[in-house]
Coordinates of C-alpha atoms and ligand atoms in Angstrom, one line a residue:
X1 CA -29.2 -0.1 82.7
X2 CA -30.6 -1.8 79.5
X3 CA -30.2 1.5 77.7
X4 CA -26.6 1.8 78.7
X5 CA -25.9 -1.7 77.4
X6 CA -27.5 -0.9 74.1
X7 CA -25.4 2.3 73.8
X8 CA -22.3 0.4 74.5
X9 CA -23.0 -2.3 71.9
X10 CA -23.8 0.3 69.2
X11 CA -20.6 2.1 69.8
X12 CA -18.6 -1.3 69.6
X13 CA -20.2 -1.9 66.3
X14 CA -19.2 1.5 65.0
X15 CA -15.7 0.9 66.2
X16 CA -15.5 -2.4 64.2
X17 CA -16.8 -0.8 61.0
X18 CA -14.4 2.0 61.1
X19 CA -11.4 -0.3 61.6
X20 CA -11.6 -1.8 58.0
X21 CA -12.3 -5.2 56.6
X22 CA -10.6 -8.4 57.4
X23 CA -10.5 -11.5 55.2
X24 CA -9.5 -15.2 55.2
X25 CA -7.8 -17.6 52.8
X26 CA -9.5 -20.4 51.0
X27 CA -12.8 -18.7 49.8
X28 CA -14.5 -20.4 46.9
X29 CA -16.5 -18.3 44.6
X30 CA -18.9 -20.0 42.2
X31 CA -20.9 -18.3 39.5
X32 CA -24.0 -16.6 41.0
X33 CA -27.5 -17.2 39.9
X34 CA -28.3 -15.3 36.7
X35 CA -24.6 -14.5 36.6
X36 CA -25.1 -11.7 39.1
X37 CA -21.8 -9.9 39.8
X38 CA -20.0 -10.9 43.0
X39 CA -18.6 -8.1 45.1
X40 CA -16.2 -8.2 47.9
X41 CA -16.8 -6.6 50.3
X42 CA -20.5 -7.2 49.6
X43 CA -21.4 -3.6 50.3
X44 CA -18.9 -2.2 47.7
X45 CA -19.9 -1.2 44.2
X46 CA -17.5 0.3 41.6
X47 CA -18.8 3.9 42.1
X48 CA -17.5 3.9 45.7
X49 CA -14.0 4.4 46.9
X50 CA -12.3 1.1 48.0
X51 CA -12.7 0.4 51.7
X52 CA -9.7 -0.2 54.0
X53 CA -8.3 -3.6 54.5
X54 CA -6.9 -4.2 57.9
X55 CA -3.2 -4.8 58.5
X56 CA -1.7 -8.3 58.4
X57 CA -4.2 -9.9 56.2
X58 CA -3.7 -12.9 54.1
X59 CA -6.6 -13.9 51.9
X60 CA -7.4 -15.8 48.8
X61 CA -10.4 -16.4 46.5
X62 CA -10.6 -19.3 44.1
X63 CA -13.1 -18.3 41.4
X64 CA -14.6 -21.2 39.5
X65 CA -15.6 -20.5 35.8
X66 CA -17.9 -23.1 34.0
X67 CA -17.1 -24.4 30.6
X68 CA -18.2 -21.8 28.0
X69 CA -18.0 -18.9 30.4
X70 CA -15.4 -16.2 31.1
X71 CA -14.8 -14.2 34.2
X72 CA -14.0 -10.5 34.3
X73 CA -12.4 -9.1 37.4
X74 CA -11.9 -5.5 38.4
X75 CA -10.0 -4.5 41.6
X76 CA -9.8 -1.1 43.2
X77 CA -7.1 -1.2 45.7
X78 CA -3.6 0.0 46.8
X79 CA -1.1 -1.5 49.2
X80 CA 0.8 0.8 51.4
X81 CA 4.1 -1.0 52.1
X82 CA 6.6 -3.0 50.1
X83 CA 5.7 -6.3 51.6
X84 CA 2.0 -6.3 50.6
X85 CA 0.6 -7.3 47.2
X86 CA -2.3 -8.5 45.1
X87 CA -1.7 -11.7 43.0
X88 CA -3.7 -13.6 40.4
X89 CA -3.0 -17.0 39.0
X90 CA -4.9 -18.0 35.8
X91 CA -5.7 -21.5 34.5
X92 CA -2.4 -21.7 32.6
X93 CA -0.4 -20.8 35.7
X94 CA 0.4 -17.1 34.6
X95 CA 1.2 -15.1 37.7
X96 CA 0.2 -11.5 37.9
X97 CA 1.6 -9.5 40.8
X98 CA 0.6 -6.0 41.5
X99 CA 0.2 -3.4 44.3
X100 CA -2.1 -0.7 42.8
X101 CA -5.2 -1.4 40.8
X102 CA -7.6 1.2 39.3
X103 CA -10.3 -1.1 37.9
X104 CA -8.6 -1.9 34.5
X105 CA -10.2 -5.3 33.9
X106 CA -8.7 -8.7 33.8
X107 CA -10.3 -11.7 31.9
X108 CA -10.0 -15.4 32.7
X109 CA -11.1 -18.5 30.9
X110 CA -12.3 -21.8 32.6
X111 CA -11.9 -23.4 34.8
X112 CA -10.7 -21.1 37.6
X113 CA -8.4 -18.4 38.6
X114 CA -7.2 -17.4 42.1
X115 CA -7.0 -14.0 43.6
X116 CA -4.7 -13.6 46.7
X117 CA -4.0 -10.6 48.9
X118 CA -1.3 -10.3 51.4
X119 CA -1.0 -7.1 53.5
X120 CA 1.3 -5.9 56.3
X121 CA 0.2 -2.3 56.6
X122 CA -3.5 -1.1 56.2
X123 CA -4.3 -1.2 52.5
X124 CA -7.4 -0.3 50.4
X125 CA -9.1 -3.2 48.6
X126 CA -12.3 -4.2 46.9
X127 CA -13.1 -6.3 43.8
X128 CA -16.0 -7.3 41.5
X129 CA -16.3 -10.5 39.4
X130 CA -18.7 -11.0 36.5
X131 CA -19.2 -14.2 34.6
X132 CA -20.4 -14.1 30.9
X133 CA -20.9 -16.5 28.0
X134 CA -19.1 -16.0 24.7
X135 CA -20.1 -18.2 21.7
X136 CA -17.4 -19.4 19.5
X137 CA -17.0 -19.1 15.7
X138 CA -14.0 -20.3 13.9
X139 CA -13.2 -18.3 10.7
X140 CA -10.4 -17.7 8.2
X141 CA -7.1 -16.0 8.8
X142 CA -6.0 -12.4 7.9
X143 CA -2.6 -11.0 8.5
X144 CA -3.0 -7.8 10.4
X145 CA -6.2 -7.6 12.3
X146 CA -8.0 -5.2 14.6
X147 CA -7.2 -7.0 17.9
X148 CA -9.8 -5.4 20.2
X149 CA -12.2 -3.2 18.1
X150 CA -14.9 -6.0 18.1
X151 CA -15.4 -9.3 19.7
X152 CA -14.4 -12.4 17.7
X153 CA -13.0 -15.9 18.0
X154 CA -10.8 -17.2 15.2
X155 CA -8.3 -20.0 14.6
X156 CA -5.0 -19.6 12.8
X157 CA -2.3 -22.0 11.6
X158 CA 0.7 -22.0 9.4
X159 CA 3.9 -23.8 8.5
X160 CA 6.2 -23.9 11.5
X161 CA 3.5 -22.5 13.7
X162 CA 2.1 -19.0 14.3
X163 CA 3.8 -15.7 15.2
X164 CA 2.0 -12.9 17.0
X165 CA 3.2 -9.3 17.2
X166 CA 1.2 -6.5 18.6
X167 CA 1.0 -2.9 17.7
X168 CA -1.0 -1.4 20.6
X169 CA -3.1 1.7 20.1
X170 CA -1.4 3.3 23.1
X171 CA 2.1 2.1 23.7
X172 CA 2.3 2.8 27.4
X173 CA -1.4 2.0 28.3
X174 CA -2.4 -1.1 26.5
X175 CA -4.7 -2.7 29.1
X176 CA -7.4 -3.3 26.4
X177 CA -5.2 -6.2 25.2
X178 CA -6.2 -8.2 28.4
X179 CA -9.5 -9.1 26.9
X180 CA -7.9 -11.1 24.1
X181 CA -7.1 -14.7 25.2
X182 CA -4.9 -17.1 23.3
X183 CA -5.5 -20.9 23.2
X184 CA -3.6 -23.8 21.5
X185 CA -5.6 -25.8 19.0
X186 CA -8.9 -25.1 17.3
X187 CA -11.2 -24.7 20.4
X188 CA -11.3 -23.1 23.8
X189 CA -11.4 -26.3 25.7
X190 CA -8.7 -26.0 28.3
X191 CA -5.5 -25.2 26.3
X192 CA -5.4 -21.6 27.5
X193 CA -1.9 -20.0 27.1
X194 CA -2.1 -16.3 28.0
X195 CA -3.6 -13.0 27.0
X196 CA -2.2 -10.5 24.6
X197 CA -1.4 -8.0 27.3
X198 CA 1.0 -10.5 28.9
X199 CA 2.4 -11.6 25.6
X200 CA 3.1 -7.9 24.6
X201 CA 5.0 -7.3 27.8
X202 CA 8.0 -9.1 26.3
X203 CA 7.9 -6.6 23.3
X204 CA 8.9 -9.5 21.0
X205 CA 7.1 -11.7 18.6
X206 CA 5.4 -14.7 20.4
X207 CA 5.6 -18.0 18.5
X208 CA 3.4 -21.0 18.9
X209 CA 4.4 -24.3 17.5
X210 CA 0.8 -25.3 16.9
X211 CA -2.3 -23.8 15.5
X212 CA -4.0 -21.4 17.8
X213 CA -7.4 -19.9 18.6
X214 CA -7.8 -16.2 19.6
X215 CA -10.9 -14.8 21.3
X216 CA -11.6 -11.2 22.1
X217 CA -14.1 -11.0 25.0
X218 CA -14.9 -7.2 25.0
X219 CA -14.7 -4.6 22.3
X220 CA -12.5 -1.7 23.4
X221 CA -13.2 0.6 20.4
X222 CA -9.6 1.4 20.0
X223 CA -7.1 0.6 17.2
X224 CA -4.8 -2.1 18.7
X225 CA -3.4 -4.2 15.8
X226 CA -2.3 -7.8 15.9
X227 CA -0.1 -9.1 13.3
X228 CA -0.4 -13.0 12.7
X229 CA 2.3 -14.5 10.5
X230 CA 3.4 -18.0 9.6
X231 CA 6.4 -18.7 11.8
X232 CA 8.5 -20.8 9.5
X233 CA 10.7 -17.9 7.9
X234 CA 10.8 -15.6 10.9
X235 CA 11.4 -17.8 14.0
X236 CA 14.8 -16.2 14.6
X237 CA 13.9 -12.7 13.6
X238 CA 14.2 -9.8 16.1
X239 CA 11.5 -7.1 15.0
X240 CA 11.6 -3.4 15.7
X241 CA 8.3 -1.7 15.3
X242 CA 8.3 1.8 13.5
X243 CA 6.3 4.0 15.9
X244 CA 4.8 7.0 14.1
X245 CA 5.8 10.5 15.3
X246 CA 3.6 12.9 13.5
X247 CA 5.4 16.2 12.6
X248 CA 8.8 14.7 13.3
X249 CA 11.8 12.8 11.8
X250 CA 12.5 9.5 13.4
X251 CA 15.7 7.5 13.2
X252 CA 15.9 3.8 13.9
X253 CA 19.0 1.5 13.9
X254 CA 18.5 -2.1 12.8
X255 CA 21.6 -4.3 13.6
X256 CA 21.8 -7.8 12.0
X257 CA 25.4 -8.4 13.0
X258 CA 24.5 -10.8 15.8
X259 CA 20.8 -11.5 15.2
X260 CA 18.8 -11.4 12.1
X261 CA 16.8 -8.1 12.5
X262 CA 14.0 -6.3 10.7
X263 CA 12.2 -3.0 11.0
X264 CA 8.4 -3.4 10.6
X265 CA 5.7 -0.9 9.6
X266 CA 2.4 -1.9 11.0
X267 CA 0.7 1.3 12.1
X268 CA -1.4 2.8 9.4
X269 CA 0.0 6.2 8.6
X270 CA 1.9 7.8 5.8
X271 CA 5.7 8.0 6.3
X272 CA 8.6 8.9 4.0
X273 CA 12.0 7.1 4.2
X274 CA 14.4 10.1 3.6
X275 CA 17.8 8.6 4.6
X276 CA 19.4 5.2 5.0
X277 CA 23.1 4.7 6.2
X278 CA 24.9 1.4 6.1
X279 CA 28.4 1.2 7.4
X280 CA 29.4 -2.0 5.7
X281 CA 29.5 -1.7 1.7
X282 CA 28.4 -5.2 1.4
X283 CA 25.2 -4.6 3.4
X284 CA 21.8 -4.9 1.8
X285 CA 18.2 -4.2 2.8
X286 CA 15.3 -6.3 1.4
X287 CA 11.8 -4.7 1.5
X288 CA 8.8 -7.0 1.7
X289 CA 5.1 -6.2 1.6
X290 CA 4.1 -8.8 4.1
X291 CA 5.9 -11.7 5.7
X292 CA 9.2 -12.4 3.9
X293 CA 8.8 -14.7 0.9
X294 CA 9.7 -14.7 -2.8
X295 CA 6.2 -13.4 -3.5
X296 CA 6.3 -10.5 -1.1
X297 CA 9.7 -9.2 -1.9
X298 CA 9.6 -5.7 -3.4
X299 CA 13.3 -4.9 -3.9
X300 CA 16.8 -5.4 -2.4
X301 CA 18.8 -2.3 -1.9
X302 CA 22.4 -1.4 -1.2
X303 CA 23.7 2.0 -0.1
X304 CA 24.1 3.2 -3.7
X305 CA 20.8 2.0 -5.0
X306 CA 19.1 3.5 -1.8
X307 CA 20.8 6.8 -2.5
X308 CA 19.4 6.9 -5.9
X309 CA 15.9 5.9 -4.9
X310 CA 15.3 8.0 -1.8
X311 CA 12.9 9.5 -0.8
X312 CA 10.5 6.5 -0.7
X313 CA 7.0 6.9 0.6
X314 CA 5.2 4.2 2.5
X315 CA 1.6 5.0 2.7
X316 CA 0.4 2.1 4.9
X317 CA -3.3 2.5 4.8
X318 CA -4.1 -1.1 3.7
X319 CA -4.3 -3.7 6.4
X320 CA -0.8 -5.0 5.8
X321 CA 2.7 -4.7 7.0
X322 CA 6.0 -3.6 5.4
X323 CA 9.2 -5.4 6.6
X324 CA 12.7 -4.1 6.1
X325 CA 15.2 -6.9 6.5
X326 CA 18.8 -5.9 7.0
X327 CA 20.7 -8.8 5.4
X328 CA 24.1 -8.2 6.8
X329 CA 25.6 -5.5 8.9
X330 CA 23.7 -2.6 10.3
X331 CA 21.5 0.1 8.8
X332 CA 20.2 3.4 10.1
X333 CA 16.8 4.5 8.7
X334 CA 15.4 8.0 9.0
X335 CA 11.7 8.5 8.3
X336 CA 9.8 11.8 8.0
X337 CA 6.2 12.2 9.2
X338 CA 3.8 14.9 7.9
Ligands
NAG1 C1 -22.8 2.7 39.7 O1 -22.3 2.8 38.4 C2 -22.9 2.0 37.4 C3 -22.3 2.0 36.2 O2 -20.9 1.7 36.4 C4 -24.4 2.5 37.3 O3 -25.1 1.7 36.4 C5 -25.1 2.4 38.7 O4 -26.4 3.0 38.6 C6 -24.3 3.2 39.7 N1 -24.9 3.1 41.0 C7 -25.0 4.0 41.8 C8 -25.6 3.7 43.1 O5 -24.6 5.2 41.6
NAG2 C1 9.4 -7.4 54.3 O1 10.1 -8.2 53.5 C2 11.5 -8.2 53.7 C3 12.2 -9.2 52.8 O2 11.4 -9.3 51.7 C4 11.8 -8.6 55.2 O3 13.2 -8.5 55.4 C5 11.1 -7.8 56.1 O4 11.2 -8.2 57.5 C6 9.6 -7.8 55.8 N1 8.9 -6.8 56.7 C7 7.8 -7.2 57.3 C8 7.2 -6.0 58.2 O5 7.4 -8.3 57.3
NAG3 C1 -10.0 -1.9 11.6 O1 -10.6 -0.8 12.2 C2 -10.6 0.4 11.5 C3 -11.3 1.5 12.3 O2 -10.9 1.5 13.6 C4 -11.2 0.2 10.1 O3 -11.0 1.4 9.4 C5 -10.5 -1.0 9.4 O4 -11.2 -1.2 8.2 C6 -10.6 -2.2 10.3 N1 -9.8 -3.3 9.6 C7 -10.3 -4.5 9.6 C8 -9.5 -5.4 8.8 O5 -11.4 -4.9 10.2
NAG4 C1 -1.8 6.7 26.6 O1 -2.5 6.5 27.8 C2 -2.1 7.4 28.7 C3 -2.9 7.2 30.1 O2 -4.3 7.0 29.7 C4 -2.4 8.9 28.3 O3 -1.9 9.8 29.3 C5 -1.5 9.1 27.0 O4 -1.9 10.4 26.6 C6 -2.0 8.1 26.0 N1 -1.1 8.3 24.8 C7 -1.5 8.4 23.6 C8 -0.6 8.5 22.5 O5 -2.8 8.4 23.4
NAG5 C1 -1.1 9.2 2.4 O1 -0.3 9.3 1.1 C2 -1.1 9.1 0.0 C3 -0.2 9.2 -1.2 O2 0.9 8.5 -1.0 C4 -2.2 10.2 -0.1 O3 -3.0 10.0 -1.2 C5 -3.0 10.2 1.2 O4 -3.9 11.3 1.1 C6 -2.2 10.3 2.4 N1 -3.0 10.2 3.6 C7 -2.9 11.0 4.6 C8 -3.9 10.8 5.7 O5 -2.1 11.9 4.6
NAG6 C1 24.7 -2.0 -5.5 O1 23.9 -2.6 -6.4 C2 24.1 -2.2 -7.7 C3 22.9 -2.8 -8.6 O2 22.7 -4.1 -8.3 C4 25.4 -2.6 -8.2 O3 25.6 -2.2 -9.5 C5 26.5 -2.0 -7.3 O4 27.7 -2.5 -7.5 C6 26.1 -2.4 -5.8 N1 27.1 -1.6 -5.0 C7 27.8 -2.1 -4.0 C8 28.6 -1.3 -3.2 O5 27.8 -3.5 -3.8

């Protein structure tokens, strides 16, 4: 009789295990002793496949982050119906909503972030949180910087605020930008705004009215570039980035009829401008080496002077940018890549 009971209870346990995990709302996760990683479920590690999460789950974890620390979150999970999702809210209130995560990390500053999961159908789900310290050094500004090659922490200011524009290493897969956090002011005390991944999703320049501090928490080893410009002269400019196409010709139209627009070379490759077409005879294009100002203006061309000057080579191997402002009308630029 005793043996039968034992057998029954073992098989009951096996059934529960095979059925997948359940979870609840309102979990609080504080930094563990010695900053040991926190895993959910506790038996998961990143070398294993994500376990099943039962249907109809609604769960949340509020993760606290002490001053001076950052948290790194990786999720392995996939929902299997339209009504299920994973959500994160950071200290600045930025909401991230996803349904499929393959362990590309997220980074969060103090004092907390919240991870919430809501499922209808069975899903797969597991995550890991690590806390780490990053010391702060404020240093001088440069214009175009390597955004993620190394860790750093720098403050930037300028008349009219600061503009940020990104040239990601990989234009479709730019998760490395998540490790770069932006704060207002000259320190990291509570004025967190967002990270460069979220700012880049608009594909526009981001402008802050105040000085900012930028911190990269983890080196990615790739060539993401960040352009930092004084905002005063470019607040209303729509930038189009020239994306290198080695071995090809590339044609880009810049239209300033409604909004002041400019083409910008940031990627460090050689390119040759072989053709420019302007439909309006009064149109001109001003080329600046750097942000537009009297000191950076190279030349202003019209259709005739362009025709006489082409082809023009732009070997952009210094850490700088070249900006082509279309002053009136519209211009169609054709570049050739070796
Ligand atoms: C899991 O992967 C980590 C590196 O991501 C490695 O250090 C660890 O030894 C692995 N653990 C097992 C059990 O394979
Ligand atoms: C899923 O959401 C839609 C609306 O967003 C709702 O009409 C539908 O009933 C939901 N399905 C389930 C299974 O909850
Ligand atoms: C940026 O990184 C590249 C190598 O990836 C290096 O050649 C270049 O000098 C770096 N620029 C700066 C300003 O650090
Ligand atoms: C960008 O990343 C994706 C996904 O990793 C990869 O398939 C693609 O080849 C990359 N593109 C470039 C230009 O490196
Ligand atoms: C870029 O162009 C310059 C001359 O304009 C040349 O000296 C240099 O070798 C070129 N670089 C590459 C990688 O082609
Ligand atoms: C273009 O500029 C040149 C030199 O400044 C000038 O002589 C010429 O008249 C201009 N052409 C047009 C169509 O404005």
